XYZ file of C-alpha atoms in Angstrom:
593
model
C 15.835 9.020 -3.482
C 15.392 9.630 0.239
C 16.885 7.536 3.067
C 15.456 7.989 6.548
C 15.867 6.303 9.914
C 12.647 5.352 11.685
C 13.285 5.818 15.419
C 11.611 3.574 17.959
C 9.153 5.267 20.312
C 10.799 3.592 23.285
C 13.565 1.117 23.922
C 10.997 -1.418 25.087
C 9.450 -1.437 21.643
C 12.770 -2.181 19.929
C 11.977 -5.681 18.738
C 13.986 -6.969 15.775
C 11.693 -9.978 15.422
C 8.537 -7.865 15.086
C 10.219 -5.450 12.678
C 11.555 -8.220 10.451
C 8.183 -9.981 10.476
C 6.426 -6.748 9.492
C 8.697 -5.823 6.604
C 8.578 -9.381 5.167
C 4.794 -9.780 5.517
C 2.914 -9.717 2.193
C -0.335 -8.815 4.050
C -2.400 -10.944 1.634
C -1.334 -8.727 -1.283
C 0.231 -10.087 -4.455
C 2.106 -6.867 -5.191
C 3.362 -5.642 -1.815
C 6.476 -7.666 -1.153
C 9.372 -7.689 -3.581
C 12.836 -9.177 -3.118
C 13.807 -10.147 0.448
C 17.506 -10.501 1.274
C 19.363 -11.729 4.370
C 22.897 -10.388 4.818
C 25.774 -11.467 7.099
C 23.757 -14.289 8.677
C 24.801 -17.924 8.633
C 21.142 -18.961 8.412
C 19.376 -19.077 5.075
C 15.758 -19.010 6.232
C 14.029 -15.943 7.613
C 12.973 -17.501 10.927
C 16.466 -18.848 11.613
C 18.071 -15.516 10.691
C 15.813 -13.675 13.153
C 16.790 -16.096 15.919
C 20.455 -15.613 15.037
C 20.146 -11.818 15.282
C 18.310 -12.019 18.612
C 21.030 -14.309 19.981
C 23.701 -11.821 18.873
C 21.848 -8.938 20.549
C 21.525 -10.987 23.736
C 25.323 -11.340 23.945
C 25.649 -7.578 24.506
C 24.515 -6.980 28.077
C 25.982 -3.482 28.560
C 24.140 -1.476 25.898
C 21.001 0.228 27.224
C 19.975 1.992 24.017
C 18.064 0.663 21.020
C 19.829 -2.347 19.457
C 17.841 -2.278 16.183
C 18.241 0.252 13.355
C 15.228 0.638 11.027
C 16.064 2.340 7.742
C 13.760 3.190 4.822
C 15.112 4.018 1.348
C 12.378 5.523 -0.836
C 12.502 6.379 -4.541
C 10.604 9.067 -6.411
C 7.255 8.177 -7.978
C 7.807 6.398 -11.276
C 11.359 5.247 -10.506
C 11.668 1.469 -10.544
C 15.318 0.323 -10.481
C 15.967 -3.347 -11.140
C 16.854 -5.852 -8.417
C 20.629 -5.575 -8.938
C 20.621 -1.795 -8.536
C 18.399 -1.994 -5.451
C 20.757 -4.527 -3.858
C 23.786 -2.383 -4.671
C 22.135 0.725 -3.187
C 21.224 -1.160 -0.018
C 24.788 -2.437 0.404
C 26.424 0.957 -0.194
C 24.114 2.787 2.201
C 24.745 0.235 4.959
C 28.493 0.423 4.321
C 28.357 4.217 4.480
C 26.618 4.092 7.864
C 29.199 1.649 9.237
C 26.895 -1.375 9.123
C 28.646 -3.226 6.300
C 29.547 -6.197 8.549
C 26.354 -6.160 10.626
C 23.481 -8.593 10.275
C 20.455 -7.242 8.450
C 17.238 -8.211 6.672
C 15.869 -6.064 3.858
C 12.625 -6.196 1.872
C 11.410 -4.256 -1.165
C 7.835 -2.946 -0.952
C 5.823 -2.032 -4.057
C 2.355 -1.422 -2.587
C 2.639 2.382 -2.407
C 3.161 5.145 -4.951
C 6.890 5.132 -4.185
C 9.015 1.995 -4.419
C 10.903 1.666 -1.124
C 13.204 -0.666 0.798
C 12.847 -1.482 4.482
C 16.135 -2.476 6.142
C 16.219 -3.972 9.646
C 19.820 -3.763 10.923
C 21.315 -5.292 14.054
C 23.399 -2.574 15.723
C 25.393 -5.232 17.590
C 28.464 -6.387 15.678
C 28.308 -10.181 15.094
C 31.896 -10.879 16.256
C 32.924 -7.952 18.504
C 29.484 -7.758 20.194
C 29.819 -3.965 20.373
C 27.032 -1.536 19.503
C 27.428 0.986 16.683
C 25.409 4.206 16.405
C 26.087 6.375 13.302
C 27.126 9.958 14.059
C 24.684 12.498 12.587
C 23.163 9.791 10.419
C 20.833 12.207 8.583
C 23.823 14.056 7.130
C 25.576 10.827 6.180
C 22.393 9.545 4.511
C 22.015 12.821 2.601
C 25.548 12.572 1.189
C 25.097 8.880 0.334
C 21.806 9.523 -1.502
C 23.361 12.350 -3.522
C 26.263 10.124 -4.561
C 24.044 7.154 -5.456
C 21.656 9.310 -7.498
C 24.534 10.476 -9.657
C 25.980 6.957 -9.936
C 22.756 5.235 -11.016
C 21.092 8.073 -12.911
C 18.244 8.610 -10.438
C 16.255 11.814 -10.198
C 17.697 14.178 -7.533
C 15.575 14.591 -4.422
C 15.477 16.763 -1.302
C 17.732 14.862 1.090
C 17.920 17.435 3.893
C 14.402 18.237 5.135
C 13.649 21.879 5.921
C 11.763 20.807 9.056
C 13.093 18.742 11.906
C 11.838 17.604 15.292
C 8.205 18.262 16.166
C 7.506 20.194 12.948
C 8.720 17.274 10.831
C 6.658 14.817 12.900
C 3.568 17.007 12.446
C 4.103 17.069 8.672
C 4.519 13.281 8.650
C 1.303 12.933 10.651
C -0.587 15.036 8.117
C 0.668 12.902 5.238
C -0.073 9.662 7.086
C -3.505 10.430 8.520
C -4.761 13.197 6.236
C -5.820 15.304 9.265
C -4.505 18.853 9.575
C -2.117 19.362 12.496
C -2.085 22.454 14.693
C 1.444 23.272 13.525
C 0.432 23.058 9.872
C -2.772 25.045 10.433
C -0.969 27.927 12.181
C 1.732 28.054 9.505
C -0.865 28.189 6.746
C -3.324 30.566 8.416
C -1.770 33.072 10.807
C 1.977 32.596 11.317
C 2.757 35.837 9.480
C 0.384 37.823 11.701
C 1.900 36.308 14.852
C 5.438 37.164 13.752
C 4.516 40.769 12.905
C 3.151 41.593 16.379
C 5.158 44.463 17.945
C 4.140 44.075 21.584
C 2.988 41.350 23.906
C -0.528 42.805 23.852
C -0.649 42.726 20.058
C 0.704 39.181 20.066
C -1.934 37.949 22.524
C -4.659 39.792 20.589
C -3.632 38.138 17.293
C -3.550 34.737 18.971
C -7.004 35.223 20.523
C -8.473 36.273 17.160
C -7.329 32.914 15.839
C -8.634 30.905 18.775
C -5.159 30.490 20.305
C -3.443 31.364 23.562
C 0.220 31.583 24.564
C 1.176 30.314 28.001
C 4.333 29.846 30.009
C 5.334 26.205 30.499
C 8.582 25.225 32.172
C 11.372 27.362 30.734
C 9.551 27.999 27.455
C 6.273 29.004 25.870
C 3.476 26.956 24.349
C 0.553 27.820 22.067
C -2.770 26.224 23.026
C -5.839 25.903 20.770
C -9.434 26.048 21.961
C -9.743 22.256 21.861
C -6.692 21.832 24.131
C -4.176 20.898 21.429
C -0.763 22.248 22.403
C 2.423 22.986 20.495
C 5.725 24.564 21.532
C 6.068 28.112 20.290
C 9.599 27.448 19.032
C 8.232 24.613 16.853
C 6.261 27.158 14.837
C 9.316 29.350 14.214
C 12.634 30.065 15.890
C 11.553 33.720 16.190
C 8.759 32.625 18.550
C 10.966 30.937 21.119
C 10.907 32.506 24.563
C 14.468 33.954 24.394
C 13.836 35.409 20.921
C 10.491 36.967 21.896
C 11.796 38.404 25.168
C 14.774 39.870 23.360
C 12.417 41.626 20.934
C 9.363 42.392 23.120
C 10.743 42.433 26.653
C 9.887 40.140 29.573
C 6.958 37.805 28.996
C 3.563 39.290 29.845
C 0.657 36.999 30.656
C -2.430 37.427 28.418
C -5.296 39.520 29.768
C -8.313 37.704 31.152
C -10.804 38.982 28.561
C -11.177 37.229 25.215
C -11.055 38.992 21.867
C -14.335 40.417 20.676
C -14.209 38.593 17.366
C -12.617 35.266 16.503
C -11.781 35.198 12.813
C -10.885 31.533 12.707
C -10.044 28.652 15.003
C -8.312 25.312 14.680
C -10.400 22.172 14.340
C -9.215 18.675 13.642
C -10.383 18.230 10.072
C -9.005 16.865 6.788
C -6.225 18.808 5.123
C -7.702 21.184 2.578
C -8.101 19.841 -0.931
C -10.055 20.661 -4.088
C -12.945 18.453 -2.939
C -15.451 19.301 -0.214
C -15.156 16.523 2.356
C -17.594 17.850 4.979
C -20.238 15.142 4.593
C -17.733 12.346 4.110
C -15.757 13.414 7.185
C -18.962 13.591 9.247
C -19.700 10.006 8.219
C -16.162 9.019 9.179
C -16.459 10.563 12.661
C -19.847 8.947 13.197
C -18.475 5.507 12.306
C -15.438 5.972 14.539
C -17.639 6.991 17.482
C -19.843 3.932 16.958
C -16.718 1.799 16.705
C -15.433 3.169 20.006
C -18.783 2.533 21.704
C -18.990 -0.998 20.306
C -15.459 -1.740 21.455
C -16.229 -0.442 24.947
C -19.323 -2.672 25.171
C -17.388 -5.711 23.931
C -14.560 -5.054 26.411
C -17.060 -4.657 29.253
C -18.689 -7.981 28.345
C -15.272 -9.662 28.216
C -14.429 -8.263 31.660
C -17.728 -9.507 33.083
C -17.018 -12.982 31.681
C -13.572 -12.884 33.235
C -14.940 -11.774 36.633
C -17.553 -14.532 36.618
C -14.899 -17.108 35.751
C -12.708 -15.840 38.616
C -15.612 -15.987 41.069
C -16.462 -19.527 39.931
C -12.857 -20.667 40.360
C -12.614 -19.106 43.816
C -15.945 -20.632 44.902
C -14.773 -24.075 43.729
C -11.530 -23.636 45.640
C -13.405 -22.547 48.772
C -15.573 -25.664 48.607
C -12.494 -27.815 48.103
C -10.749 -26.321 51.120
C -13.892 -26.820 53.230
C -13.951 -30.469 52.171
C -10.294 -30.863 53.136
C -10.978 -29.262 56.502
C -13.801 -31.719 57.178
C -11.585 -34.746 56.569
C -10.867 -36.855 59.622
C -8.734 -39.877 60.108
C -5.190 -41.008 60.494
C -2.598 -40.540 57.782
C -4.358 -37.639 56.083
C -1.812 -34.924 55.176
C -4.037 -31.854 55.067
C -1.104 -29.539 54.434
C -0.323 -31.305 51.143
C -3.986 -31.183 50.112
C -4.156 -27.460 50.853
C -1.029 -26.900 48.744
C -2.567 -28.819 45.839
C -5.785 -26.799 46.129
C -3.841 -23.518 46.090
C -1.782 -24.614 43.072
C -4.938 -25.628 41.219
C -6.565 -22.253 41.947
C -3.473 -20.380 40.793
C -3.375 -22.362 37.536
C -7.061 -21.689 36.893
C -6.666 -17.964 37.571
C -3.600 -17.741 35.298
C -5.533 -19.462 32.510
C -8.504 -17.098 32.975
C -6.293 -13.995 32.855
C -4.445 -15.251 29.757
C -7.755 -15.880 27.979
C -8.931 -12.405 28.978
C -5.738 -10.836 27.616
C -6.260 -12.661 24.303
C -9.876 -11.454 24.186
C -8.763 -7.863 24.771
C -6.143 -8.072 22.030
C -8.674 -9.591 19.630
C -11.243 -6.903 20.411
C -8.742 -4.063 20.056
C -7.672 -5.427 16.677
C -11.258 -6.057 15.581
C -12.532 -2.634 16.656
C -9.391 -0.716 15.761
C -9.934 2.950 14.962
C -8.646 4.048 11.571
C -7.078 7.279 10.500
C -8.953 9.414 7.979
C -6.707 8.290 5.121
C -6.968 4.601 6.047
C -10.756 4.890 6.290
C -10.840 6.450 2.820
C -8.751 3.552 1.501
C -11.165 1.050 3.016
C -14.190 2.842 1.554
C -12.546 3.151 -1.857
C -11.867 -0.594 -1.824
C -15.596 -1.138 -1.267
C -16.424 0.876 -4.395
C -17.015 4.326 -2.876
C -16.126 6.677 -5.728
C -16.277 9.789 -3.532
C -13.705 8.325 -1.145
C -11.408 7.435 -4.063
C -11.733 10.962 -5.482
C -10.910 12.404 -2.058
C -7.743 10.323 -1.873
C -6.693 11.511 -5.320
C -7.344 15.134 -4.318
C -4.920 14.965 -1.361
C -1.884 17.077 -2.172
C -0.328 17.717 -5.542
C -0.362 14.473 -7.502
C 2.635 14.034 -9.823
C 0.922 11.375 -11.893
C 2.174 7.957 -12.841
C 5.341 7.778 -14.916
C 7.208 5.122 -16.839
C 5.289 2.625 -18.996
C 1.884 4.310 -19.098
C -1.298 4.294 -21.163
C -3.551 7.354 -21.228
C -6.458 8.843 -23.161
C -8.270 12.144 -23.382
C -11.521 10.423 -22.525
C -13.118 10.934 -19.127
C -12.671 8.085 -16.661
C -15.795 6.048 -16.017
C -16.489 3.071 -13.737
C -16.606 -0.398 -15.171
C -15.361 -3.945 -14.852
C -11.729 -4.237 -13.864
C -9.258 -6.885 -12.715
C -9.035 -7.785 -9.042
C -7.922 -4.857 -6.850
C -4.771 -5.751 -4.935
C -4.404 -2.466 -3.042
C -5.271 1.242 -3.026
C -2.576 3.716 -1.985
C -3.118 6.835 0.109
C -2.805 8.928 -3.043
C -5.707 7.066 -4.633
C -3.672 4.894 -6.999
C -5.521 1.626 -7.592
C -3.232 -1.403 -8.035
C -4.910 -4.135 -10.087
C -3.750 -7.726 -9.985
C -3.046 -9.158 -13.455
C -1.313 -12.527 -13.217
C 2.153 -12.018 -11.763
C 2.211 -8.352 -12.722
C 0.353 -5.232 -11.646
C -1.448 -2.406 -13.431
C -1.738 0.921 -11.604
C -4.521 3.437 -12.195
C -4.345 7.004 -10.841
C -7.553 8.165 -12.545
C -5.760 9.759 -15.514
C -3.501 7.027 -16.817
C -2.528 3.390 -16.355
C 0.984 2.262 -15.495
C 2.258 -1.167 -16.453
C 5.153 -2.725 -14.558
C 8.470 -2.726 -16.367
C 8.734 -6.512 -16.635
C 5.115 -6.903 -17.792
C 4.155 -9.738 -20.112
C 1.972 -9.479 -23.210
C -0.957 -10.735 -21.125
C -0.534 -7.836 -18.698
C -0.229 -5.258 -21.472
C -3.338 -6.639 -23.190
C -5.288 -6.457 -19.924
C -4.110 -2.857 -19.425
C -5.185 -1.953 -22.965
C -8.640 -3.430 -22.453
C -8.962 -1.563 -19.165
C -7.826 1.681 -20.810
C -10.380 1.292 -23.610
C -13.166 0.540 -21.155
C -12.277 3.308 -18.729
C -10.936 6.109 -20.935
C -11.752 5.495 -24.585
C -10.366 4.015 -27.796
C -7.794 6.716 -28.619
C -4.733 5.747 -26.575
C -1.522 7.625 -25.786
C 1.488 5.453 -24.991
C 4.551 6.599 -23.013
C 7.633 4.541 -22.338
C 10.702 3.085 -24.064
C 10.495 1.837 -27.668
C 10.295 -1.820 -26.646
C 7.247 -1.110 -24.475
C 5.528 0.790 -27.283
C 6.204 -2.081 -29.691
C 4.734 -4.547 -27.187
C 1.606 -2.385 -26.812
C 1.022 -2.249 -30.588
C 1.602 -5.974 -31.009
C -0.742 -6.772 -28.107
C -3.461 -4.522 -29.524
C -3.300 -6.259 -32.922
C -3.125 -9.792 -31.508
C -5.942 -9.036 -29.087
C -8.120 -7.649 -31.932
C -8.789 -4.439 -29.984
C -10.580 -1.600 -31.736
C -8.093 1.087 -30.682
C -6.157 3.874 -32.317
C -2.941 5.443 -31.104
C -2.240 9.150 -30.671
C 1.337 8.692 -31.887
C 1.233 8.642 -35.735
C 4.198 6.252 -35.893
C 2.485 3.747 -33.595
C -0.783 4.043 -35.523
C 1.028 3.445 -38.797
C 2.703 0.378 -37.314
C -0.669 -0.932 -36.067
C -2.204 -0.575 -39.550
C 0.772 -2.340 -41.117
C 0.422 -5.271 -38.713
C -3.295 -5.478 -39.464
C -2.565 -5.586 -43.200
C 0.033 -8.316 -42.704
C -2.468 -10.380 -40.706
C -5.077 -9.930 -43.449
C -2.646 -11.075 -46.160
C -1.805 -14.242 -44.222
C -5.457 -14.919 -43.463
C -6.467 -14.515 -47.123
C -4.206 -17.443 -48.040
C -5.554 -19.604 -45.220
C -9.143 -18.499 -44.704
C -10.808 -19.304 -41.401
C -14.226 -20.889 -42.062
C -16.915 -19.825 -39.607
C -19.915 -22.136 -39.197
C -22.565 -19.613 -40.196
C -25.718 -21.024 -41.786
C -25.703 -24.396 -43.558
C -22.133 -25.141 -44.535
C -21.553 -28.527 -46.251
C -19.477 -31.010 -44.208
C -16.551 -30.903 -46.673
C -16.154 -27.179 -46.067
C -16.852 -27.369 -42.344
C -14.160 -30.057 -41.938
C -11.532 -28.229 -43.970
C -11.639 -30.092 -47.361
C -11.031 -26.877 -49.354
C -7.742 -27.485 -51.065
C -7.912 -25.255 -54.209
C -8.684 -21.616 -54.898
C -11.673 -22.682 -57.055
C -13.342 -24.094 -53.948
C -13.584 -20.529 -52.597
C -16.392 -19.927 -55.081
C -18.873 -21.539 -52.728
C -18.227 -18.911 -49.990
C -18.669 -15.215 -49.498
C -15.870 -13.757 -47.415
C -16.110 -10.436 -45.576
C -13.389 -8.592 -43.668
C -11.182 -7.519 -42.215
C -12.801 -5.022 -39.846
C -11.453 -3.061 -36.905
C -12.910 -5.637 -34.556
C -11.971 -8.757 -36.520
C -8.961 -8.370 -38.841
C -9.396 -11.897 -40.301
C -11.884 -12.813 -43.082
C -15.116 -14.482 -41.969
C -17.476 -16.704 -43.958
C -20.933 -15.133 -43.822
C -23.038 -17.311 -46.178
C -22.962 -19.806 -49.041
C -23.380 -18.582 -52.631
C -26.426 -20.245 -54.221
C -25.163 -20.278 -57.842
C -22.416 -22.830 -57.054
C -24.652 -25.923 -56.817
C -22.476 -28.152 -59.128
C -19.408 -27.526 -56.980
C -21.372 -28.074 -53.819
C -22.774 -31.337 -55.155
C -19.332 -32.568 -56.144
C -17.908 -31.803 -52.715
C -20.934 -33.391 -51.014
C -20.527 -36.602 -53.086
C -16.846 -36.724 -52.165
C -17.737 -36.391 -48.511
C -20.398 -39.118 -48.706
C -17.994 -41.535 -50.408
C -15.380 -41.042 -47.695
C -18.023 -41.536 -45.043
C -19.212 -44.876 -46.578
C -15.614 -46.057 -46.927
C -15.000 -45.292 -43.251
C -18.115 -47.226 -42.209
C -17.058 -50.305 -44.252
C -13.654 -50.294 -42.544
C -15.299 -50.241 -39.172
C -17.513 -53.196 -40.169
C -14.523 -55.301 -41.209
C -12.829 -54.442 -37.931
C -15.652 -56.080 -35.982
């Protein structure tokens, strides 16, 4: 479990209303938003609680810093604590940070590979109206996570990140966008060579061989790539800070004017390396983004031209109106009042035009919004692009789905599937099955812990179609029992890798066959006499007129396939009985008339 504060980029963007609306928005997904809770607010509804928090923040007029605290609590892949445990963890973390009495809104999100909780906290105390800022919150959160993991039996995680500041932000950017950062590229490619340089000349030579240059900026040093991307030298390593380098190599020496004869490598903004070649796919991505930028620029230019024409039209109308007022003659005409009305009308028209233009710009920016590499891959995967989905699954070291899972040794193949609710940035496809979800990472299927028999049956059918008929089941005993029961009731032609589960499946099939033999199901195949078709078989001797086959792996219940021709006397007797009942029924209807 990891708990992390999400800092605002600027105080002006600290908006509790926007944050609360974001974390409680389902985004048209059935399986994104989990439990939403409102704490320490008198209001019960979300909208009223947001207004109450904003009113409380407004009462503090002295604080100039951010008044909203955004906290994310994320669990390891496969961990899915129940609602009571999640609520208890949220309460204890907020208490540990000193926000136990503060107003807050929290929401559980399940649309990624890691279950996580977003918590929007009002830093302003509801009664004292004072602001509270936790001291060294990252250390407090680390201690709280360690304690809660031990208390609730969660898997231990790395609570204190090895990287902080710009290096941590660069690593987050790589995970979010999928594009390699300059910091990450240098650390993976040439950081060791840079550290080993013994003189300033050697250092500059190593940098130039890697398409880099070190320059003086302010009181420190920066490393600049050929494309202009810049990073502080101390961000790469503490040994590369200006004081550390000058202590080891002497006073800073500017690089020589000539470039290195050979450049071994250079940094380019490209996808983080994976086991799949993404050259062609990334070229397609860049081409689409460039077209998107050009289309957005054209649309914005057209919107501006429409706005300018509207402004010119309004001003021309106002000019004509003022000329008309000027030409008025006669007693009692208050031209000053008419001029004031004309000016007010023009101002209202211009305000309306500018507001419409602002709405058009916002709509165009949202409609032509550029996507990161990872988001573009998600979009393409949702459209059925298998290469994009494989690229997502190749990003980083995948741990694989855990918990209640179904797997097979068969190779995954495309086919019909339930409705896709979402695709994560690790390539996990979340299918919508009723009120539950089935996750597919390409190797196995994960069924939610509270899944119904309908969900398990749908997951089994998907596993058979995608991976094969020999299924491996992982999970607690009750989940395994539900899988076997669903497979038998659903008449699926599957076998289980676990011998105990396979033995149980065969036993259930045998039990179903024994029950069905006592109460045979008559299928209307061929010419079946009405007495048989309408269920008039009441004795075992009547079974002589049928041939019963089954069970099979596909249909465990016996099926009538044809009538036996050497049972004509019995057939005639049953037919006569049927005809007599039919005539008796017709006579009753006649008397009723």
